[in-house]
Structures are given as C-alpha cells and as structure tokens.
Tab-separated table of C-alpha atoms in Angstrom:
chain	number	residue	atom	x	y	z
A	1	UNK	CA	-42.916	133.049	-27.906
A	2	UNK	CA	-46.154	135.381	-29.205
A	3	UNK	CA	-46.242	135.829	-33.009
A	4	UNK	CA	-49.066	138.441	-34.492
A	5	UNK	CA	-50.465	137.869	-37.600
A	6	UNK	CA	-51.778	140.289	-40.126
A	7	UNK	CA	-53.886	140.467	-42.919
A	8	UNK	CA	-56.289	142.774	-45.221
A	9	UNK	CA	-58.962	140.148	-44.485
A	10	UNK	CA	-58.528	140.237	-40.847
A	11	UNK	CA	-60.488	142.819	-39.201
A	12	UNK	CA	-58.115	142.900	-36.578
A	13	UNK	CA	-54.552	141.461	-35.764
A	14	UNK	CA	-54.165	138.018	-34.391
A	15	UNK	CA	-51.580	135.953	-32.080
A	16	UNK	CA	-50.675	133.175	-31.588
A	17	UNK	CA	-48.830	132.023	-28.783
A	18	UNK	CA	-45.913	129.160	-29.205
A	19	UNK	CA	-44.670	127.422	-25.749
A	20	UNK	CA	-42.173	125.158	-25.224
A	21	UNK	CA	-44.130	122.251	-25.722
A	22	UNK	CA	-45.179	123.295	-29.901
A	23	UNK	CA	-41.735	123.830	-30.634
A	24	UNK	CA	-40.649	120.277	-29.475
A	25	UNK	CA	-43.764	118.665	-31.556
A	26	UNK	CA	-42.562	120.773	-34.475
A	27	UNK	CA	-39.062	119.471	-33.696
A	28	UNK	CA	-40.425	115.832	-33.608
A	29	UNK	CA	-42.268	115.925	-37.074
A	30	UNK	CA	-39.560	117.677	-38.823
A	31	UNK	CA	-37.257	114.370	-37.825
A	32	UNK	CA	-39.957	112.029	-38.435
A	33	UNK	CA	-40.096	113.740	-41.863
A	34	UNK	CA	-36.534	113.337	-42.919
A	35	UNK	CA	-36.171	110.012	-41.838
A	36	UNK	CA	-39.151	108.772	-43.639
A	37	UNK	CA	-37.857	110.564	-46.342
A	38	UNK	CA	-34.522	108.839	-46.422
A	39	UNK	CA	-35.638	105.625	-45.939
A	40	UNK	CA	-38.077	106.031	-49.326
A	41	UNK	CA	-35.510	107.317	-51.132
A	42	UNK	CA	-32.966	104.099	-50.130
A	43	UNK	CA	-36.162	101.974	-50.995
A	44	UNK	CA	-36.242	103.361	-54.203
A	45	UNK	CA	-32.969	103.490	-54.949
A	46	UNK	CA	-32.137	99.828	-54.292
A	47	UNK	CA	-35.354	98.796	-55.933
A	48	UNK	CA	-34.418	100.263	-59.411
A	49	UNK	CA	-30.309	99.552	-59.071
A	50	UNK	CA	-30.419	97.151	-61.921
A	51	UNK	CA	-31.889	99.699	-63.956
A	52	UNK	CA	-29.716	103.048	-63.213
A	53	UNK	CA	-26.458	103.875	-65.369
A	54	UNK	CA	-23.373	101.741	-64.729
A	55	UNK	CA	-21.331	104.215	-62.084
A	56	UNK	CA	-24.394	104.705	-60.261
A	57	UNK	CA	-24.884	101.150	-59.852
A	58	UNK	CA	-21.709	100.052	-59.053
A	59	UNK	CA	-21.448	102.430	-56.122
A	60	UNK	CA	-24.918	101.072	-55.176
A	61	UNK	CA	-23.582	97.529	-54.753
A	62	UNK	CA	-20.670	98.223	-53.488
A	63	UNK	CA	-22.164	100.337	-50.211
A	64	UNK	CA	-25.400	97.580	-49.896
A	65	UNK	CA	-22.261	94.955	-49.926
A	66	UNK	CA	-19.927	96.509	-47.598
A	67	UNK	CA	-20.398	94.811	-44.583
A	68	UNK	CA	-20.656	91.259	-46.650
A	69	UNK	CA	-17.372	91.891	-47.851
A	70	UNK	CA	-15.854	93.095	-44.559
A	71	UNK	CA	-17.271	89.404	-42.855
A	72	UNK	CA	-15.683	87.387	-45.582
A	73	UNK	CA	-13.061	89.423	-45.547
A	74	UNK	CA	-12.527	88.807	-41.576
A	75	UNK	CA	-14.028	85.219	-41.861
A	76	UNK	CA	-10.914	84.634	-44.152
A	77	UNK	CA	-7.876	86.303	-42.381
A	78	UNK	CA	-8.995	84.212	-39.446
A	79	UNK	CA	-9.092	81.097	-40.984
A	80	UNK	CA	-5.447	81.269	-42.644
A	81	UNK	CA	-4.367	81.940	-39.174
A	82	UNK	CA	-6.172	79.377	-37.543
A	83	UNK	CA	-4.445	77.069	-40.309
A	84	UNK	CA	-1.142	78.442	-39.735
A	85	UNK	CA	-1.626	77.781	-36.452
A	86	UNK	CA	-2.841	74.095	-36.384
A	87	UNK	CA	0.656	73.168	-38.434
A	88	UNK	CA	2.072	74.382	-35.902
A	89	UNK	CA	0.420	72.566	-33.749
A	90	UNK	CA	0.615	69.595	-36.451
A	91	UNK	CA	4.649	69.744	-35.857
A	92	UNK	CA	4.611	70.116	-32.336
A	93	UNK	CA	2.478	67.246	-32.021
A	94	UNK	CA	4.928	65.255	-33.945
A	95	UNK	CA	7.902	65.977	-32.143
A	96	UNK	CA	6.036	65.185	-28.739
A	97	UNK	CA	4.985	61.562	-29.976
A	98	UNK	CA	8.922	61.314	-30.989
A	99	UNK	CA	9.679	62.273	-27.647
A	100	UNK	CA	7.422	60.564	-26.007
A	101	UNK	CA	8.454	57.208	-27.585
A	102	UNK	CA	11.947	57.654	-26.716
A	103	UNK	CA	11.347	58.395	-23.097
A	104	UNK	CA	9.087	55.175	-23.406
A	105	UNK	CA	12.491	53.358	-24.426
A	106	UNK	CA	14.046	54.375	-21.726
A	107	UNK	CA	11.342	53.948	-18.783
A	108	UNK	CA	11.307	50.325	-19.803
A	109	UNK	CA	7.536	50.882	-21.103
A	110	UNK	CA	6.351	48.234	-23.385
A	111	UNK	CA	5.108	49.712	-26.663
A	112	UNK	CA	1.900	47.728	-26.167
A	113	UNK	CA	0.936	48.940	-22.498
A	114	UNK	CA	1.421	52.442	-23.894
A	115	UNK	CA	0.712	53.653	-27.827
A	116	UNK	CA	1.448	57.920	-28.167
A	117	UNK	CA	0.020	57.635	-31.345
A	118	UNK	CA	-3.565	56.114	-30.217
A	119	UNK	CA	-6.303	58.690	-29.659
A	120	UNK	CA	-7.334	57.840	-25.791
A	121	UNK	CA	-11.057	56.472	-25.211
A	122	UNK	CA	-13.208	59.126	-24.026
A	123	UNK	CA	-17.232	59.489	-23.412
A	124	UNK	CA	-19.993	60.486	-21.664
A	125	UNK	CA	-23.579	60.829	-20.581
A	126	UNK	CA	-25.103	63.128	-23.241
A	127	UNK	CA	-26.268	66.082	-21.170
A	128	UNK	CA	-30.174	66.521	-21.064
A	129	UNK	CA	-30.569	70.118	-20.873
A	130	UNK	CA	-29.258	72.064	-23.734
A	131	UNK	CA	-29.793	75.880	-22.775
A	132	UNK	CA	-26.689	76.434	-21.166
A	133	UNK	CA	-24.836	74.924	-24.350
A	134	UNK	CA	-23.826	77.038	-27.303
A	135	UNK	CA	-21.693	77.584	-30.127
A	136	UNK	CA	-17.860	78.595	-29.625
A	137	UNK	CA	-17.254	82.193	-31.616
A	138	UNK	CA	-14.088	83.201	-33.508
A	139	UNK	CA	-12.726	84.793	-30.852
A	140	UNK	CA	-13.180	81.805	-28.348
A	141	UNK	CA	-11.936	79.292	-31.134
A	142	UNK	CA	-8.514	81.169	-31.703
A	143	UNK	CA	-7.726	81.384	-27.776
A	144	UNK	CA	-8.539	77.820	-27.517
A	145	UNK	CA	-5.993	77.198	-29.921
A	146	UNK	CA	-3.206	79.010	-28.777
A	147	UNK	CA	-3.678	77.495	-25.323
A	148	UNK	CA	-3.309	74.886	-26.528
A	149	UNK	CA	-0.255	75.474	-28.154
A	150	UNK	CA	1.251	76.463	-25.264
A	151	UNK	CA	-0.004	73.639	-23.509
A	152	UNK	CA	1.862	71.272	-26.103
A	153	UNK	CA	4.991	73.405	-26.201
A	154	UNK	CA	5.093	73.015	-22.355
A	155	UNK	CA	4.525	69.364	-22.516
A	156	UNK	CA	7.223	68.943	-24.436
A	157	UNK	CA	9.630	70.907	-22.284
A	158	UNK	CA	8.885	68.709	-19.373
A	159	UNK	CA	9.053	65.375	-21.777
A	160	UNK	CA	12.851	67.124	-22.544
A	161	UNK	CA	13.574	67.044	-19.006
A	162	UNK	CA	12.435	63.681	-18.187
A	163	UNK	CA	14.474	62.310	-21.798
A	164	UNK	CA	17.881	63.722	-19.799
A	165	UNK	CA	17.142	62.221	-16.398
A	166	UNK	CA	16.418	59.101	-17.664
A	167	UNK	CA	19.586	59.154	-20.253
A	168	UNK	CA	21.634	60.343	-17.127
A	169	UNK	CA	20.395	57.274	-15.041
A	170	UNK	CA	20.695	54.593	-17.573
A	171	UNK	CA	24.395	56.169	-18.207
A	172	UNK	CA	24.974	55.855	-15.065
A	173	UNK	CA	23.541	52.696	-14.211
A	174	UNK	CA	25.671	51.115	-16.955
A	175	UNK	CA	28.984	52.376	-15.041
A	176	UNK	CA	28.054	50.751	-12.242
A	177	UNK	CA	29.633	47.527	-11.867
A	178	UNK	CA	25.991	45.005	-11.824
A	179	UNK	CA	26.941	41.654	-13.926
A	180	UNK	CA	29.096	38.853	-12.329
A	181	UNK	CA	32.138	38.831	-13.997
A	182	UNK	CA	31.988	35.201	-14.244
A	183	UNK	CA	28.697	33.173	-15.071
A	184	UNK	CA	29.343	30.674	-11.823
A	185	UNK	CA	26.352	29.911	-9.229
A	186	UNK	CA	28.433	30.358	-6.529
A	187	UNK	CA	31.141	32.349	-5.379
A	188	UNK	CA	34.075	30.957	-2.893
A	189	UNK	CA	34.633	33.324	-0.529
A	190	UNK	CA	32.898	36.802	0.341
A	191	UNK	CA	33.679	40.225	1.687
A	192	UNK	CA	34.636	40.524	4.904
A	193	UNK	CA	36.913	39.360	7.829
A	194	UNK	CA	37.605	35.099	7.465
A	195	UNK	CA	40.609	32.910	7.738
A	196	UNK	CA	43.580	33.472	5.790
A	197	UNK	CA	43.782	30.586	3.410
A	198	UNK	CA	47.793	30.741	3.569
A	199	UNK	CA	48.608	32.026	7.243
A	200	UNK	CA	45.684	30.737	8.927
A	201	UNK	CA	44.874	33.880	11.077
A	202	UNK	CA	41.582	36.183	10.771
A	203	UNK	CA	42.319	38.578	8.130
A	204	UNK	CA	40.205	41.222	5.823
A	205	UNK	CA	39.170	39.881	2.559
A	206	UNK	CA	38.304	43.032	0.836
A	207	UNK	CA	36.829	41.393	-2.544
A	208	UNK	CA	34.697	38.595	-3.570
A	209	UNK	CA	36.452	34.940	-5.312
A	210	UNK	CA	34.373	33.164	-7.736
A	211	UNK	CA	36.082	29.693	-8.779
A	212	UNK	CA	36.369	28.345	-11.804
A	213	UNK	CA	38.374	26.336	-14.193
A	214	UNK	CA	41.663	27.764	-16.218
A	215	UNK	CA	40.713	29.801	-19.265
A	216	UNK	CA	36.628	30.395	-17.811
A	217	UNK	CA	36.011	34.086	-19.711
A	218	UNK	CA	35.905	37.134	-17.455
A	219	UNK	CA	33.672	39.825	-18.402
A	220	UNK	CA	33.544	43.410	-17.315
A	221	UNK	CA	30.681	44.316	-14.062
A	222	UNK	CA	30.269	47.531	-16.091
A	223	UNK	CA	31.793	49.886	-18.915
A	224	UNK	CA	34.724	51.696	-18.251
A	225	UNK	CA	38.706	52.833	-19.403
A	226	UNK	CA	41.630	50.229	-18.443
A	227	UNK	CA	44.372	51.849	-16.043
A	228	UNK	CA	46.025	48.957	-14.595
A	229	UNK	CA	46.584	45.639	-17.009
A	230	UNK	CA	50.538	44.477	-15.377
A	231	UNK	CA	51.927	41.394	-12.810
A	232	UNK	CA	51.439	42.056	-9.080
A	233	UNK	CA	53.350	40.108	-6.679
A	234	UNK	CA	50.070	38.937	-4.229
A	235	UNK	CA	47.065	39.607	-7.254
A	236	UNK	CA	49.066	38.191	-9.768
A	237	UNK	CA	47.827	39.069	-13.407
A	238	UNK	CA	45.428	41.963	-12.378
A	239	UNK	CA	43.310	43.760	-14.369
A	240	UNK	CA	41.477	47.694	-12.858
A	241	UNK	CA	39.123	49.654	-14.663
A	242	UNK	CA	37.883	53.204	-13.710
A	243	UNK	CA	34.438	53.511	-13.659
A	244	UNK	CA	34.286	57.421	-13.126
A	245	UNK	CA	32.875	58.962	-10.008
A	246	UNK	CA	36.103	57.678	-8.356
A	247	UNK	CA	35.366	53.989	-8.724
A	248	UNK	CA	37.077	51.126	-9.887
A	249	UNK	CA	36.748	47.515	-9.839
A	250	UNK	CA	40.074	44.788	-9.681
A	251	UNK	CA	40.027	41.465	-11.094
A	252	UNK	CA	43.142	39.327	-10.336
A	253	UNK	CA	45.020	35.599	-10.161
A	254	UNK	CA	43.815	35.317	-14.305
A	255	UNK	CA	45.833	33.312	-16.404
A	256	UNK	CA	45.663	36.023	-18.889
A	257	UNK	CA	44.852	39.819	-19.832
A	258	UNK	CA	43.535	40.509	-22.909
A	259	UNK	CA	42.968	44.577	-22.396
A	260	UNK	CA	45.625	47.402	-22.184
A	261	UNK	CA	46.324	50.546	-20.298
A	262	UNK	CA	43.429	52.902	-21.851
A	263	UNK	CA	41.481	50.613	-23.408
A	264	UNK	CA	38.030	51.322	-23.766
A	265	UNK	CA	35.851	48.258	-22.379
A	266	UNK	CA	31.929	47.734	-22.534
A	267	UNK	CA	29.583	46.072	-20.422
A	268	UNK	CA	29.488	42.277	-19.997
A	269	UNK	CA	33.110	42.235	-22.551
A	270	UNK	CA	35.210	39.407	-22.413
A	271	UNK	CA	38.322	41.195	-20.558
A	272	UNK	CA	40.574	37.998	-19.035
A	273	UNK	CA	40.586	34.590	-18.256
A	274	UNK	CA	40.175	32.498	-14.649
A	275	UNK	CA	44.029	31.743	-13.790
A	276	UNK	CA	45.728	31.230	-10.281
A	277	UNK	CA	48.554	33.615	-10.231
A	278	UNK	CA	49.939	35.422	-7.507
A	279	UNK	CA	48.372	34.367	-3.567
A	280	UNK	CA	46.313	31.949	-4.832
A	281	UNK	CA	45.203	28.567	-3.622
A	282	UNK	CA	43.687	27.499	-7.263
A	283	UNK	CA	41.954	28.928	-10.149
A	284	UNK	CA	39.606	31.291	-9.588
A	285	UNK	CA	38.818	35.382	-9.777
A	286	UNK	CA	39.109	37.751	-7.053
A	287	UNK	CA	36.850	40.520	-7.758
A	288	UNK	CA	36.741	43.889	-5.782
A	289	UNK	CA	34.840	46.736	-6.316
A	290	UNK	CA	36.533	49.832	-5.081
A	291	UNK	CA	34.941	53.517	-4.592
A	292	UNK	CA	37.916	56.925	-3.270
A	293	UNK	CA	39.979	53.214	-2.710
A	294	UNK	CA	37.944	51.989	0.006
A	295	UNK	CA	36.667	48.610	-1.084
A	296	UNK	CA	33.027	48.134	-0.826
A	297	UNK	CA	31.061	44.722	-0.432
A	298	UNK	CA	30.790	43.741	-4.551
A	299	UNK	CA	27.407	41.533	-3.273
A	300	UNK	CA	25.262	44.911	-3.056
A	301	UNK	CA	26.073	45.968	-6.562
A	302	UNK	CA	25.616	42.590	-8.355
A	303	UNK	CA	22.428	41.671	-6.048
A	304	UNK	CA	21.125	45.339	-7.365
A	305	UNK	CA	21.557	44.636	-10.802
A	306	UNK	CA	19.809	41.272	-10.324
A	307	UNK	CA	16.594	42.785	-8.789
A	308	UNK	CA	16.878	45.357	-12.214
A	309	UNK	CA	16.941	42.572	-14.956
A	310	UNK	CA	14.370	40.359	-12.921
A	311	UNK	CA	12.043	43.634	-13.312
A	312	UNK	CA	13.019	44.288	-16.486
A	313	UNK	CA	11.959	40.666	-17.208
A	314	UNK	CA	8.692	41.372	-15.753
C-alpha cells in the first residue's frame, strides 16, 4: 500500500510506502493499547468502589464476587449430597451389622470370635516418598462414596442369601430325626438281619430297640405332625410321625401314647412311654426311621447328630 502526502510546505509530494509487516505492528499496538487501557480502568474502578454511588457499587461487588459465590455455592450443593448420601450409607450399614449378627446365630459363630460392630485393626509402614501422594478432589470424593454404596448394598444382598441357606439348613436339620428317643447308653438290638427272638430263624430287623424300664419317657428324634397314634397287632402301641420329604420315624411296644393323629410335636418332646406291647420280649422301644417306606439304618442319623452337638460344644 503507497500513500502520497501533500502539503503547502512541501516543495514536492511525498510517499510513503506501508507493507504487510507496518500494518501488523500497527495492529499489535492498537491491542496492546486497549488492553492496557482496560486493565487501568478495572484498577481504578475497584480501587475507588467504596467511594462510588450505591448502584454502581453494588454491581461492582457483585461481578468481583461472582466466582466466590459460584464455589460456595458448588462447595455447598456437594456437601448436602455427600450428607445425604453417608445416611444412606449410615442405614445400610446398620442393617448389614443386623444381618450380619443373625447369620452369626446361625453359623454357630461365637459373638466373641467375631464382633460386626468392632472397627478391624489396620496399619502400615508410613510411605517415605510423598510426591506421588495428593489430595482427593470433589469429584473423586463423591465416586468414592457411591462405590461404596454399592459395595454395601451388594454385601448385603449376598449376607440375604447366606441368612436363607442357613435358615433352610437348620430347618431342615431339625426335621431330621438326630436325638435318641430314649436317654439309654446302649441300645438292644440294631438294624439289620439277626435271630428272631420268638421263631428263632434269621430274620430282618428293620429298626433299632433301646431297653428300658416301664414308664422311661420317649422323646421325639426330630419335629414333625402325628399320623399314626392306634394298637397294632405285632408293634403294639405305636406311635409315626411325618417328618416331610417323605420320611417318618415309628416308635412301638410303649405302654402308653400321649400324642394324637395331627398333633404337632417338637424336637426332643416327651411323646410316649417304654412299654412291651405287641411282639415283644420285655420293655423296651423299637425305633425305625423310615424314608418313601424303606427303612433306613436309625444309627447314621443319631451318630450324625452326635458329631453336630460335639462341634457345637466345641
């Protein structure tokens, strides 16, 4: 770009020539201008604030303060959420020791082995280098916390879980027929084939006879609903109860019954007394455990529930 100049005290005309680079400087100083410019007149408008009329002062403070009351503002929200978030977390917490304790009940845990609401020992060599150590943000502090959350929420479904296996094993265990029905040291004759007291000749003896005087208590093996309690011509004064899962166990020869048809009988109940009706060579209870009405060796049950109370003991 050429521009001429003219004037009467010129003798002659002048020109200048402009390139690219002198419009660029020009460029350059005209921004350097305005932004010193600006940043005087910010300096000298924050510097006299106290001293300007009221509107213009209050807008003053309110720009300068902006971003303060944008971090408190943020700083706040968080922290409400955070809180809302750690009663949750309180609750959860609360429900898992519950849990926890009841599961503990039913393991067979000793309260002392095993405290849910002790804080665990933890510790460690204090590390000697610090520079790859720093503090959590916001951001990191709130997905920590729902993590965990989840972490506890998940817990607990799994305690849940555990709770109903357990409840469905002790439940069962109790219908399983694992206490002598009659507190005697020895029993008189076991399962399988032996002599027939009466005929002499090898026979199946399908139960297991415990003697004992007239009127000894018979308890229940395990819980269960009365269906037979009536006379039978070889058992004598007999005595089944159902078990569920299609077994039963028999008691006969007692002296008497003291259940009914659909009574409802617990563990370890007093149910008859030792008689010697029916086959019988003297007092004393025949005891069979039955499962589909194949008799099964009673010894297996009652030695299994003897191993569980010795370790229960333990």
């Amino acid at each position: 770009m050429q521009i001429i100049l003219l004037h009467p005290r010129f003798t002659h005309a002048k020109s200048v020539t402009l390139t690219r680079r002198h419009l660029v400087l020009a460029l350059f100083g005209l921004l350097l201008a305005v932004v010193l410019g600006a940043s005087l007149l910010s300096y000298l408008v924050f510097s006299n604030a106290a001293s300007m009329p009221s509107p213009v002062r209050e807008l003053v403070t309110t720009s300068s303060g902006s971003d303060e009351t944008n971090k408190d503002k943020f700083l706040k929200e968080n922290l409400a959420l955070m809180a809302r978030r750690l009663g949750e977390m309180q609750a959860q917490l609360m429900r898992l020791d519950a849990l926890g304790e009841r599961v503990q009940g039913l393991a067979g845990v000793k309260p002392t082995e095993f405290n849910f609401r002790e804080m665990p020992g933890r510790g460690g060599v204090e590390p000697m280098d610090s520079t790859g150590s720093r503090d959590l943000t916001m951001s990191e502090f709130k997905a920590l916390l729902d993590a965990m959350a989840n972490d506890v929420e998940r817990r607990a479904d799994y305690m849940n879980v555990v709770e109903s296996t357990l409840m469905s094993d002790k439940i069962k265990s109790k219908l399983l027929p694992t206490i002598q029905p009659v507190n005697v040291s020895y029993n008189a004759s076991t399962f399988g084939r032996r002599l027939d007291p009466f005929s002499g000749r090898t026979a199946m003896h399908e139960g297991i006879d415990f003697a004992a005087p007239i009127g000894t208590p018979i308890v229940a093996a395990a819980g269960g609903v009365v269906t037979v309690a009536e006379f039978h011509p070889q058992y004598g004064n007999m005595m089944e109860i159902d078990h569920g899962n299609d077994m039963i166990t028999r008691y006969a020869h007692t002296s008497r019954l003291l259940m009914h048809v659909g009574d409802i009988v617990r563990r370890g109940q007093h149910i008859a007394d030792i008689g010697t009706t029916g086959r019988s060579t003297g007092p004393h209870l025949h005891f069979e455990v039955r499962v589909k009405g194949v008799a099964q060796d009673p010894h297996k049950f009652l030695l299994a529930g003897a191993n569980q109370a010795r370790l229960a003991a333990k």
